[in-house]
Short mmCIF file of C-alpha atoms in Angstrom, two decimals:
data_model
loop_
_atom_site.label_atom_id
_atom_site.label_comp_id
_atom_site.label_asym_id
_atom_site.label_seq_id
_atom_site.Cartn_x
_atom_site.Cartn_y
_atom_site.Cartn_z
CA ALA W 1 4.42 -9.03 -36.11
CA GLN W 2 1.58 -8.00 -33.86
CA SER W 3 2.59 -6.13 -30.74
CA VAL W 4 1.31 -3.75 -28.09
CA SER W 5 3.35 -1.18 -26.26
CA GLN W 6 2.44 0.75 -23.16
CA HIS W 7 4.55 3.79 -22.50
CA ASN W 8 4.08 4.22 -18.79
CA HIS W 9 5.22 1.41 -16.55
CA HIS W 10 4.46 3.07 -13.24
CA VAL W 11 2.20 6.06 -12.66
CA ILE W 12 1.58 7.75 -9.33
CA LEU W 13 -1.30 10.22 -9.03
CA SER W 14 -3.18 12.00 -6.31
CA GLU W 15 -6.91 11.49 -5.97
CA ALA W 16 -8.97 13.67 -8.33
CA ALA W 17 -6.11 13.97 -10.82
CA SER W 18 -6.78 13.12 -14.44
CA LEU W 19 -5.36 9.96 -15.94
CA GLU W 20 -4.18 9.09 -19.41
CA LEU W 21 -2.35 5.84 -20.10
CA GLY W 22 -0.80 5.39 -23.49
CA CYS W 23 -1.16 2.32 -25.67
CA ASN W 24 0.10 1.79 -29.21
CA TYR W 25 -0.28 -1.33 -31.28
CA SER W 26 1.12 -2.86 -34.40
CA TYR W 27 -1.28 -4.96 -36.45
CA GLY W 28 -2.03 -5.00 -40.13
CA GLY W 29 -5.63 -6.17 -40.11
CA THR W 30 -8.92 -5.20 -38.52
CA VAL W 31 -8.14 -4.62 -34.91
CA ASN W 32 -10.02 -5.41 -31.72
CA LEU W 33 -8.68 -3.48 -28.75
CA PHE W 34 -9.06 -3.99 -25.03
CA TRP W 35 -8.13 -2.56 -21.70
CA TYR W 36 -8.03 -4.98 -18.81
CA VAL W 37 -7.53 -4.06 -15.17
CA GLN W 38 -6.09 -6.20 -12.40
CA TYR W 39 -6.81 -5.01 -8.87
CA PRO W 40 -4.44 -6.28 -6.18
CA GLY W 41 -5.05 -9.97 -5.58
CA GLN W 42 -7.78 -10.24 -8.21
CA HIS W 43 -8.14 -11.55 -11.72
CA LEU W 44 -7.93 -9.63 -14.96
CA GLN W 45 -11.21 -7.81 -15.57
CA LEU W 46 -12.37 -6.24 -18.78
CA LEU W 47 -12.48 -2.47 -18.46
CA LEU W 48 -13.58 -1.68 -21.99
CA LYS W 49 -13.28 -2.87 -25.57
CA TYR W 50 -13.34 -1.51 -29.08
CA PHE W 51 -14.52 -3.61 -31.99
CA SER W 52 -15.98 -1.10 -34.43
CA GLY W 53 -18.07 2.06 -34.63
CA ASP W 54 -17.60 5.09 -32.39
CA PRO W 55 -13.87 5.36 -31.68
CA LEU W 56 -14.57 6.83 -28.25
CA VAL W 57 -15.42 3.90 -26.03
CA LYS W 58 -16.83 4.17 -22.55
CA GLY W 59 -16.15 1.44 -20.02
CA ILE W 60 -16.88 0.67 -16.41
CA LYS W 61 -16.00 2.91 -13.45
CA GLY W 62 -15.81 6.10 -15.51
CA PHE W 63 -13.01 4.98 -17.81
CA GLU W 64 -12.96 5.72 -21.52
CA ALA W 65 -10.56 5.11 -24.37
CA GLU W 66 -10.15 6.60 -27.79
CA PHE W 67 -9.15 4.60 -30.83
CA ILE W 68 -7.11 6.73 -33.23
CA LYS W 69 -6.46 4.60 -36.27
CA SER W 70 -3.95 6.99 -37.86
CA LYS W 71 -1.81 6.87 -34.73
CA PHE W 72 -2.32 3.17 -33.98
CA SER W 73 -3.27 4.24 -30.49
CA PHE W 74 -5.89 3.34 -27.90
CA ASN W 75 -5.21 5.53 -24.88
CA LEU W 76 -7.11 5.06 -21.65
CA ARG W 77 -8.47 8.09 -19.81
CA LYS W 78 -10.31 8.98 -16.66
CA PRO W 79 -11.01 12.59 -15.70
CA SER W 80 -10.74 12.10 -11.94
CA VAL W 81 -9.09 9.06 -10.37
CA GLN W 82 -9.93 7.57 -6.99
CA TRP W 83 -7.82 5.62 -4.53
CA SER W 84 -9.78 2.51 -5.53
CA ASP W 85 -8.39 2.81 -9.08
CA THR W 86 -5.02 1.61 -7.79
CA ALA W 87 -4.34 -1.40 -9.99
CA GLU W 88 -2.38 -2.65 -12.96
CA TYR W 89 -3.79 -1.78 -16.37
CA PHE W 90 -3.16 -3.83 -19.50
CA CYS W 91 -3.81 -2.86 -23.08
CA ALA W 92 -4.35 -5.78 -25.46
CA ILE W 93 -5.37 -6.68 -29.00
CA TYR W 94 -6.74 -9.80 -30.60
CA GLY W 95 -4.20 -11.43 -32.87
CA GLY W 96 -4.48 -14.23 -35.34
CA ALA W 97 -7.42 -16.43 -36.18
CA THR W 98 -7.95 -17.81 -32.69
CA ASN W 99 -8.47 -14.52 -30.87
CA LYS W 100 -5.41 -14.89 -28.73
CA LEU W 101 -4.79 -11.76 -26.71
CA ILE W 102 -1.54 -9.91 -27.21
CA PHE W 103 -0.81 -7.81 -24.15
CA GLY W 104 1.26 -4.77 -23.45
CA THR W 105 3.64 -4.79 -20.51
CA GLY W 106 1.09 -3.19 -18.20
CA THR W 107 1.00 0.06 -16.26
CA LEU W 108 0.96 0.03 -12.50
CA LEU W 109 -1.19 2.90 -11.25
CA ALA W 110 -0.92 4.02 -7.65
CA VAL W 111 -3.42 6.62 -6.49
CA GLN W 112 -2.52 8.41 -3.30
CA PRO W 113 -5.39 9.56 -1.06
CA GLU X 1 -21.87 -13.03 -13.03
CA PRO X 2 -20.35 -16.37 -14.09
CA GLU X 3 -16.65 -16.69 -13.40
CA VAL X 4 -13.67 -18.68 -14.53
CA THR X 5 -12.20 -20.52 -11.56
CA GLN X 6 -8.65 -21.80 -11.22
CA THR X 7 -7.08 -24.17 -8.74
CA PRO X 8 -4.81 -24.17 -6.90
CA SER X 9 -4.13 -20.51 -6.26
CA HIS X 10 -0.49 -21.29 -5.46
CA GLN X 11 1.54 -24.37 -6.39
CA VAL X 12 5.07 -25.03 -5.21
CA THR X 13 6.88 -27.85 -7.02
CA GLN X 14 10.38 -29.26 -7.23
CA MET X 15 12.16 -28.85 -10.55
CA GLY X 16 11.62 -31.86 -12.78
CA GLN X 17 8.24 -32.73 -11.28
CA GLU X 18 5.00 -32.75 -13.21
CA VAL X 19 2.36 -30.18 -12.39
CA ILE X 20 -1.28 -29.88 -13.43
CA LEU X 21 -3.07 -26.56 -13.27
CA ARG X 22 -6.84 -26.69 -13.31
CA CYS X 23 -9.45 -24.35 -14.69
CA VAL X 24 -13.22 -24.41 -14.84
CA PRO X 25 -14.30 -22.09 -17.67
CA ILE X 26 -17.68 -20.41 -17.87
CA SER X 27 -20.17 -23.14 -18.63
CA ASN X 28 -21.46 -22.14 -22.08
CA HIS X 29 -18.10 -20.97 -23.40
CA LEU X 30 -16.40 -22.86 -26.19
CA TYR X 31 -12.97 -21.23 -26.56
CA PHE X 32 -10.32 -21.73 -23.91
CA TYR X 33 -6.92 -20.20 -23.39
CA TRP X 34 -3.88 -20.35 -21.17
CA TYR X 35 -1.61 -17.37 -20.60
CA ARG X 36 1.31 -16.87 -18.28
CA GLN X 37 3.01 -13.90 -16.69
CA ILE X 38 6.57 -14.21 -15.44
CA LEU X 39 7.20 -11.76 -12.61
CA GLY X 40 7.87 -8.30 -13.99
CA GLN X 41 7.05 -9.27 -17.57
CA LYS X 42 4.03 -9.05 -19.81
CA VAL X 43 1.17 -11.53 -20.00
CA GLU X 44 2.03 -14.02 -22.76
CA PHE X 45 -0.24 -16.30 -24.76
CA LEU X 46 0.47 -20.01 -24.42
CA VAL X 47 -2.30 -21.92 -26.15
CA SER X 48 -5.87 -21.76 -27.42
CA PHE X 49 -8.25 -24.71 -27.46
CA TYR X 50 -11.48 -25.24 -29.32
CA ASN X 51 -13.58 -28.24 -30.25
CA ASN X 52 -11.37 -30.54 -28.19
CA GLU X 53 -8.15 -29.65 -29.89
CA ILE X 54 -5.41 -27.07 -29.83
CA SER X 55 -6.17 -24.32 -32.31
CA GLU X 56 -3.02 -22.29 -31.79
CA LYS X 57 0.06 -22.44 -29.60
CA SER X 58 3.00 -20.16 -28.99
CA GLU X 59 6.71 -20.95 -29.13
CA ILE X 60 6.66 -21.25 -25.34
CA PHE X 61 4.23 -24.17 -25.54
CA ASP X 62 6.75 -26.89 -26.29
CA ASP X 63 6.54 -30.65 -25.81
CA GLN X 64 6.67 -30.26 -22.03
CA PHE X 65 3.23 -28.63 -22.08
CA SER X 66 -0.12 -30.20 -22.80
CA VAL X 67 -3.76 -29.23 -22.37
CA GLU X 68 -6.82 -31.32 -21.92
CA ARG X 69 -10.53 -30.99 -21.38
CA PRO X 70 -11.09 -34.32 -19.70
CA ASP X 71 -14.71 -34.13 -18.64
CA GLY X 72 -16.48 -31.29 -20.42
CA SER X 73 -16.07 -28.85 -17.55
CA ASN X 74 -12.40 -28.78 -16.53
CA PHE X 75 -9.62 -27.43 -18.71
CA THR X 76 -6.15 -28.41 -17.55
CA LEU X 77 -2.61 -27.36 -18.32
CA LYS X 78 0.07 -29.95 -17.62
CA ILE X 79 3.78 -29.27 -17.48
CA ARG X 80 5.53 -32.61 -17.68
CA SER X 81 8.97 -31.83 -16.26
CA THR X 82 9.08 -28.39 -14.73
CA LYS X 83 12.03 -26.04 -15.06
CA LEU X 84 12.95 -23.05 -12.93
CA GLU X 85 11.91 -20.73 -15.75
CA ASP X 86 8.37 -22.11 -15.62
CA SER X 87 7.84 -20.12 -12.42
CA ALA X 88 5.09 -17.66 -13.30
CA MET X 89 1.47 -16.75 -12.84
CA TYR X 90 -0.71 -18.87 -15.12
CA PHE X 91 -4.08 -17.52 -16.22
CA CYS X 92 -6.92 -19.44 -17.79
CA ALA X 93 -9.47 -17.62 -19.94
CA SER X 94 -12.61 -18.57 -21.79
CA MET X 95 -14.71 -16.96 -24.47
CA GLY X 96 -18.23 -17.54 -25.72
CA THR X 97 -19.44 -17.91 -29.29
CA GLY X 98 -19.93 -14.88 -31.50
CA GLY X 99 -16.57 -14.66 -33.19
CA ARG X 100 -14.14 -11.85 -32.56
CA ASN X 101 -16.78 -9.63 -30.98
CA GLN X 102 -16.49 -11.38 -27.66
CA PRO X 103 -14.12 -10.57 -24.81
CA GLN X 104 -12.23 -13.20 -22.87
CA HIS X 105 -12.99 -13.81 -19.21
CA PHE X 106 -10.09 -14.61 -16.92
CA GLY X 107 -9.61 -16.65 -13.79
CA ASP X 108 -7.69 -15.46 -10.74
CA GLY X 109 -4.58 -17.30 -11.84
CA THR X 110 -2.32 -19.94 -10.32
CA ARG X 111 1.04 -18.82 -9.02
CA LEU X 112 3.52 -21.59 -9.88
CA SER X 113 6.81 -21.59 -8.01
CA ILE X 114 9.50 -24.05 -9.10
CA LEU X 115 12.24 -24.77 -6.56
#
């Protein structure tokens, strides 16, 4: 069965610290991978996506993610976080023929000023 | 940038009552979805809708649930007889054409509280 797991449920960092959030997936076919972010009180926004090509994907606000097929991973990184990055981050894949999103449990990131 | 809009933002309903959650997808999108997130749990797929019919539904989407696109702009989720365990955040999403190389765009969600 298709699934997504996120290892970190709650991460607390100081401003300027580096961030890496883990994401692993289980899916037998060609995979489409996403990171969504949900800022407090707002809707889910697409941070970045991987469909094919360069496995290092750059997204908005300085985020990037690397698709490592051999490890079934799609970790999210940012070299220097800001207080405004405080949010919940969701890793997701497309599953099935109808492009339903299968989400991980989410990681709540709190950045302290 | 076009947005998916959902109403109401918060709905409080007595158990056993019917509730309708409304969504206005992005205007040129053709694929529509409902997801829900119970407090403290992951976002779960409920149903996908294309060409005026359900294309896929999850185990959660039982006979108490239905979806409709009544007028070409709204996309609604109806829960016929609500249960306490239906309390959750419900998200609508839409996607344009172009196959799997398109992301989904989400609304702000409706928080449904069943008393």
